[in-house]
Amino acid sequence: AQSVSQHNHHVILSEAASLELGCNYSYGGTVNLFWYVQYPGQHLQLLLKYFSGDPLVKGIKGFEAEFIKSKFSFNLRKPSVQWSDTAEYFCAVNFETVNAGNNRKLIWGLGTSLAVNP
Amino acid sequence: SAVISQKPSRDICQRGTSLTIQCQVDSQVTMMFWYRQQPGQSLTLIATANQGSEATYESGFVIDKFPISRPNLTFSTLTVSNMSPEDSSIYLCSVVDLSTDTQYFGPGTRLTVL
């Protein structure tokens, strides 16, 4: 079955520390990859996405992610976190199939709760 | 980007009753999804609600339990029927901007069933 796993469920960092959140998926075919963020009391919003091309993608607020096909991974990074990055981070994957193509359905990881101490 | 509102934002319901959740979008969209997020778990897709066709349900979800209406391109409802405490969850609707292949999410409805 298609699945998405996020390795870190709770992360606590101090401001200015570097961040890397892991995301792996189970499928060897064509995938479209997303990172969403949910700030306290707010909607889920898109941080960045990868469909094709340069495997290093840049998103909002200084975040970036690297797609490594051989490792089935799409890890999220930020060189220096801020207190305002405190949020829940979700990795989501759309698995394209021969029959359904890109059906825009997303399979989600469990999420990582990030707390940044000032 | 699409702006999505949901009503109610939260509710506390008795076992055996039903609740209808509304999702309103500020622009016309073809693709709409309903998700459930149970405590400590990831988002799980309930169904795809495209205008002009019957909703398509994911494995483990059935129309009798989660009937969905999609009367036009800006509105949808999800009903949680004959509720039990196991239905306590956050229910989210999302829409797809086909020009950017991006999903936008509503604020969610937090349901507690006693």
Short mmCIF file of C-alpha atoms in Angstrom, two decimals:
data_model
loop_
_atom_site.label_atom_id
_atom_site.label_comp_id
_atom_site.label_asym_id
_atom_site.label_seq_id
_atom_site.Cartn_x
_atom_site.Cartn_y
_atom_site.Cartn_z
CA ALA A 1 0.00 0.00 0.00
CA GLN A 2 1.11 3.54 -0.66
CA SER A 3 2.28 5.25 2.49
CA VAL A 4 4.13 8.29 3.75
CA SER A 5 6.25 8.33 6.87
CA GLN A 6 7.65 11.21 8.83
CA HIS A 7 10.42 10.21 11.18
CA ASN A 8 10.29 12.99 13.71
CA HIS A 9 7.03 13.41 15.57
CA HIS A 10 8.15 16.10 17.99
CA VAL A 11 11.13 18.39 17.50
CA ILE A 12 12.30 21.09 19.87
CA LEU A 13 14.91 23.57 18.72
CA SER A 14 16.38 26.85 19.81
CA GLU A 15 16.21 29.86 17.55
CA ALA A 16 18.91 29.94 14.86
CA ALA A 17 19.31 26.17 14.93
CA SER A 18 19.10 24.31 11.64
CA LEU A 19 16.10 22.14 10.87
CA GLU A 20 15.70 18.97 8.87
CA LEU A 21 12.46 16.99 8.90
CA GLY A 22 12.43 13.62 7.24
CA CYS A 23 9.77 12.32 4.86
CA ASN A 24 9.82 9.01 3.03
CA TYR A 25 7.25 7.39 0.81
CA SER A 26 6.69 3.83 -0.27
CA TYR A 27 6.04 4.00 -4.02
CA GLY A 28 8.49 3.64 -6.86
CA GLY A 29 6.43 5.31 -9.56
CA THR A 30 5.70 8.93 -10.38
CA VAL A 31 5.02 11.06 -7.34
CA ASN A 32 4.18 14.68 -6.64
CA LEU A 33 5.45 15.84 -3.27
CA PHE A 34 4.24 18.49 -0.87
CA TRP A 35 5.04 19.98 2.49
CA TYR A 36 2.23 21.75 4.32
CA VAL A 37 2.43 23.74 7.53
CA GLN A 38 -0.23 24.48 10.12
CA TYR A 39 0.54 27.35 12.47
CA PRO A 40 -1.34 27.38 15.76
CA GLY A 41 -4.97 28.25 15.16
CA GLN A 42 -4.55 28.57 11.40
CA HIS A 43 -5.40 26.61 8.26
CA LEU A 44 -3.12 24.15 6.59
CA GLN A 45 -1.07 26.02 4.02
CA LEU A 46 1.38 24.96 1.36
CA LEU A 47 5.07 25.42 2.13
CA LEU A 48 6.48 23.99 -1.09
CA LYS A 49 5.92 21.31 -3.69
CA TYR A 50 7.83 19.22 -6.18
CA PHE A 51 6.47 17.90 -9.45
CA SER A 52 9.52 17.68 -11.72
CA GLY A 53 12.76 19.43 -12.61
CA ASP A 54 15.32 20.64 -10.11
CA PRO A 55 15.06 18.27 -7.14
CA LEU A 56 15.91 21.08 -4.74
CA VAL A 57 12.82 23.22 -4.32
CA LYS A 58 12.46 26.42 -2.40
CA GLY A 59 9.32 27.43 -0.62
CA ILE A 60 8.01 30.22 1.51
CA LYS A 61 9.67 31.57 4.65
CA GLY A 62 13.13 30.25 3.79
CA PHE A 63 12.18 26.57 3.67
CA GLU A 64 13.52 24.19 1.08
CA ALA A 65 13.22 20.49 0.36
CA GLU A 66 15.24 18.01 -1.64
CA PHE A 67 13.72 15.15 -3.60
CA ILE A 68 16.04 12.14 -3.66
CA LYS A 69 14.39 9.57 -5.87
CA SER A 70 16.77 6.75 -5.01
CA LYS A 71 15.94 7.17 -1.33
CA PHE A 72 12.20 7.82 -1.81
CA SER A 73 12.70 10.89 0.32
CA PHE A 74 11.62 14.52 0.38
CA ASN A 75 13.20 16.09 3.45
CA LEU A 76 12.37 19.59 4.56
CA ARG A 77 15.15 21.94 5.65
CA LYS A 78 15.66 25.41 6.99
CA PRO A 79 19.14 26.69 7.87
CA SER A 80 18.04 28.89 10.78
CA VAL A 81 14.67 28.56 12.47
CA GLN A 82 12.74 31.32 14.18
CA TRP A 83 10.24 31.23 17.01
CA SER A 84 7.53 31.95 14.43
CA ASP A 85 8.28 28.59 12.76
CA THR A 86 6.60 26.83 15.67
CA ALA A 87 3.94 24.76 13.93
CA GLU A 88 2.85 21.34 12.74
CA TYR A 89 4.53 20.20 9.50
CA PHE A 90 2.98 17.62 7.19
CA CYS A 91 4.48 15.79 4.27
CA ALA A 92 1.97 14.68 1.63
CA VAL A 93 2.37 12.69 -1.56
CA ASN A 94 0.25 12.26 -4.64
CA PHE A 95 0.96 8.90 -6.23
CA GLU A 96 0.33 8.89 -9.96
CA THR A 97 -0.80 5.59 -11.39
CA VAL A 98 -1.29 4.27 -14.91
CA ASN A 99 -5.04 4.06 -14.42
CA ALA A 100 -5.74 7.18 -12.40
CA GLY A 101 -2.94 9.44 -13.55
CA ASN A 102 -2.69 12.49 -11.33
CA ASN A 103 -5.92 12.24 -9.33
CA ARG A 104 -4.72 14.91 -6.89
CA LYS A 105 -5.41 12.62 -3.94
CA LEU A 106 -2.88 13.11 -1.19
CA ILE A 107 -1.51 10.53 1.22
CA TRP A 108 -0.30 12.23 4.39
CA GLY A 109 2.39 11.61 6.93
CA LEU A 110 1.56 11.81 10.63
CA GLY A 111 3.04 15.25 10.95
CA THR A 112 5.88 16.71 12.97
CA SER A 113 5.26 19.12 15.76
CA LEU A 114 8.04 21.71 15.85
CA ALA A 115 8.57 23.95 18.86
CA VAL A 116 11.17 26.69 18.60
CA ASN A 117 12.32 28.22 21.83
CA PRO A 118 13.25 31.90 21.75
CA SER B 1 -5.58 31.23 -3.83
CA ALA B 2 -9.03 29.97 -2.89
CA VAL B 3 -10.55 31.06 0.41
CA ILE B 4 -12.56 28.35 2.11
CA SER B 5 -14.91 28.62 5.04
CA GLN B 6 -16.52 25.85 7.02
CA LYS B 7 -19.52 25.78 9.31
CA PRO B 8 -19.73 24.98 12.11
CA SER B 9 -16.21 25.51 13.36
CA ARG B 10 -16.87 23.10 16.21
CA ASP B 11 -19.72 21.16 17.72
CA ILE B 12 -20.46 18.76 20.51
CA CYS B 13 -23.05 16.17 19.58
CA GLN B 14 -24.85 13.28 21.19
CA ARG B 15 -24.38 9.70 20.11
CA GLY B 16 -26.84 8.62 17.42
CA THR B 17 -27.44 12.08 15.98
CA SER B 18 -26.20 13.51 12.69
CA LEU B 19 -24.27 16.65 11.85
CA THR B 20 -23.98 18.40 8.51
CA ILE B 21 -20.80 20.35 7.82
CA GLN B 22 -20.81 23.05 5.17
CA CYS B 23 -17.89 24.06 2.99
CA GLN B 24 -18.05 27.32 1.03
CA VAL B 25 -15.41 28.44 -1.49
CA ASP B 26 -14.96 31.96 -2.82
CA SER B 27 -14.38 30.78 -6.38
CA GLN B 28 -15.64 28.04 -8.67
CA VAL B 29 -13.67 24.82 -8.30
CA THR B 30 -14.12 21.44 -9.87
CA MET B 31 -12.29 19.21 -7.45
CA MET B 32 -13.13 19.14 -3.77
CA PHE B 33 -12.07 16.68 -1.09
CA TRP B 34 -13.29 15.86 2.39
CA TYR B 35 -10.75 14.69 4.96
CA ARG B 36 -10.81 13.50 8.55
CA GLN B 37 -8.05 14.08 11.06
CA GLN B 38 -8.43 12.00 14.18
CA PRO B 39 -6.46 12.84 17.31
CA GLY B 40 -2.82 11.93 16.90
CA GLN B 41 -3.29 10.72 13.35
CA SER B 42 -2.65 12.06 9.89
CA LEU B 43 -5.27 13.37 7.50
CA THR B 44 -7.33 10.62 5.92
CA LEU B 45 -9.25 11.20 2.71
CA ILE B 46 -12.96 10.41 3.08
CA ALA B 47 -14.19 11.17 -0.42
CA THR B 48 -13.81 13.21 -3.56
CA ALA B 49 -16.76 15.48 -4.29
CA ASN B 50 -16.82 16.69 -7.85
CA GLN B 51 -19.74 18.76 -9.06
CA GLY B 52 -22.09 16.95 -11.38
CA SER B 53 -21.20 13.46 -10.26
CA GLU B 54 -21.64 11.21 -7.26
CA ALA B 55 -18.99 11.48 -4.59
CA THR B 56 -16.28 8.86 -4.74
CA TYR B 57 -15.52 7.29 -1.36
CA GLU B 58 -12.23 5.88 -0.16
CA SER B 59 -11.88 2.45 1.32
CA GLY B 60 -13.45 2.34 4.77
CA PHE B 61 -15.92 5.15 4.14
CA VAL B 62 -19.47 4.66 2.87
CA ILE B 63 -22.18 6.95 1.59
CA ASP B 64 -24.70 5.90 4.24
CA LYS B 65 -22.38 7.09 6.99
CA PHE B 66 -20.94 10.15 5.23
CA PRO B 67 -23.40 11.42 2.63
CA ILE B 68 -22.02 14.29 0.58
CA SER B 69 -23.76 16.89 -1.53
CA ARG B 70 -22.13 19.09 -4.17
CA PRO B 71 -24.90 21.21 -5.65
CA ASN B 72 -22.62 23.71 -7.38
CA LEU B 73 -19.00 24.67 -7.95
CA THR B 74 -18.64 26.71 -4.74
CA PHE B 75 -20.38 24.63 -2.09
CA SER B 76 -20.46 21.18 -0.57
CA THR B 77 -21.76 19.48 2.55
CA LEU B 78 -20.60 16.43 4.44
CA THR B 79 -22.99 14.75 6.88
CA VAL B 80 -21.71 12.53 9.65
CA SER B 81 -24.61 10.21 10.33
CA ASN B 82 -25.59 8.19 13.38
CA MET B 83 -22.54 9.45 15.22
CA SER B 84 -20.53 7.54 17.78
CA PRO B 85 -17.60 8.73 19.92
CA GLU B 86 -15.24 7.20 17.32
CA ASP B 87 -16.39 9.92 14.89
CA SER B 88 -14.84 12.60 17.10
CA SER B 89 -12.38 14.25 14.78
CA ILE B 90 -11.54 17.32 12.78
CA TYR B 91 -13.24 17.33 9.39
CA LEU B 92 -11.62 19.35 6.62
CA CYS B 93 -12.62 20.26 3.12
CA SER B 94 -10.10 21.14 0.47
CA VAL B 95 -10.20 22.31 -3.12
CA VAL B 96 -7.72 21.95 -5.92
CA ASP B 97 -6.49 24.84 -8.02
CA LEU B 98 -5.93 22.95 -11.24
CA SER B 99 -3.72 25.69 -12.68
CA THR B 100 -1.13 25.15 -9.96
CA ASP B 101 -2.08 21.66 -8.76
CA THR B 102 -2.25 23.03 -5.22
CA GLN B 103 -4.79 22.03 -2.60
CA TYR B 104 -6.22 24.71 -0.36
CA PHE B 105 -7.81 23.82 2.94
CA GLY B 106 -10.65 25.09 5.03
CA PRO B 107 -10.22 25.80 8.74
CA GLY B 108 -11.79 22.51 9.75
CA THR B 109 -14.74 21.49 11.89
CA ARG B 110 -13.88 20.04 15.27
CA LEU B 111 -16.50 17.45 16.18
CA THR B 112 -16.85 15.87 19.60
CA VAL B 113 -19.35 13.06 20.04
CA LEU B 114 -20.41 12.19 23.59
#
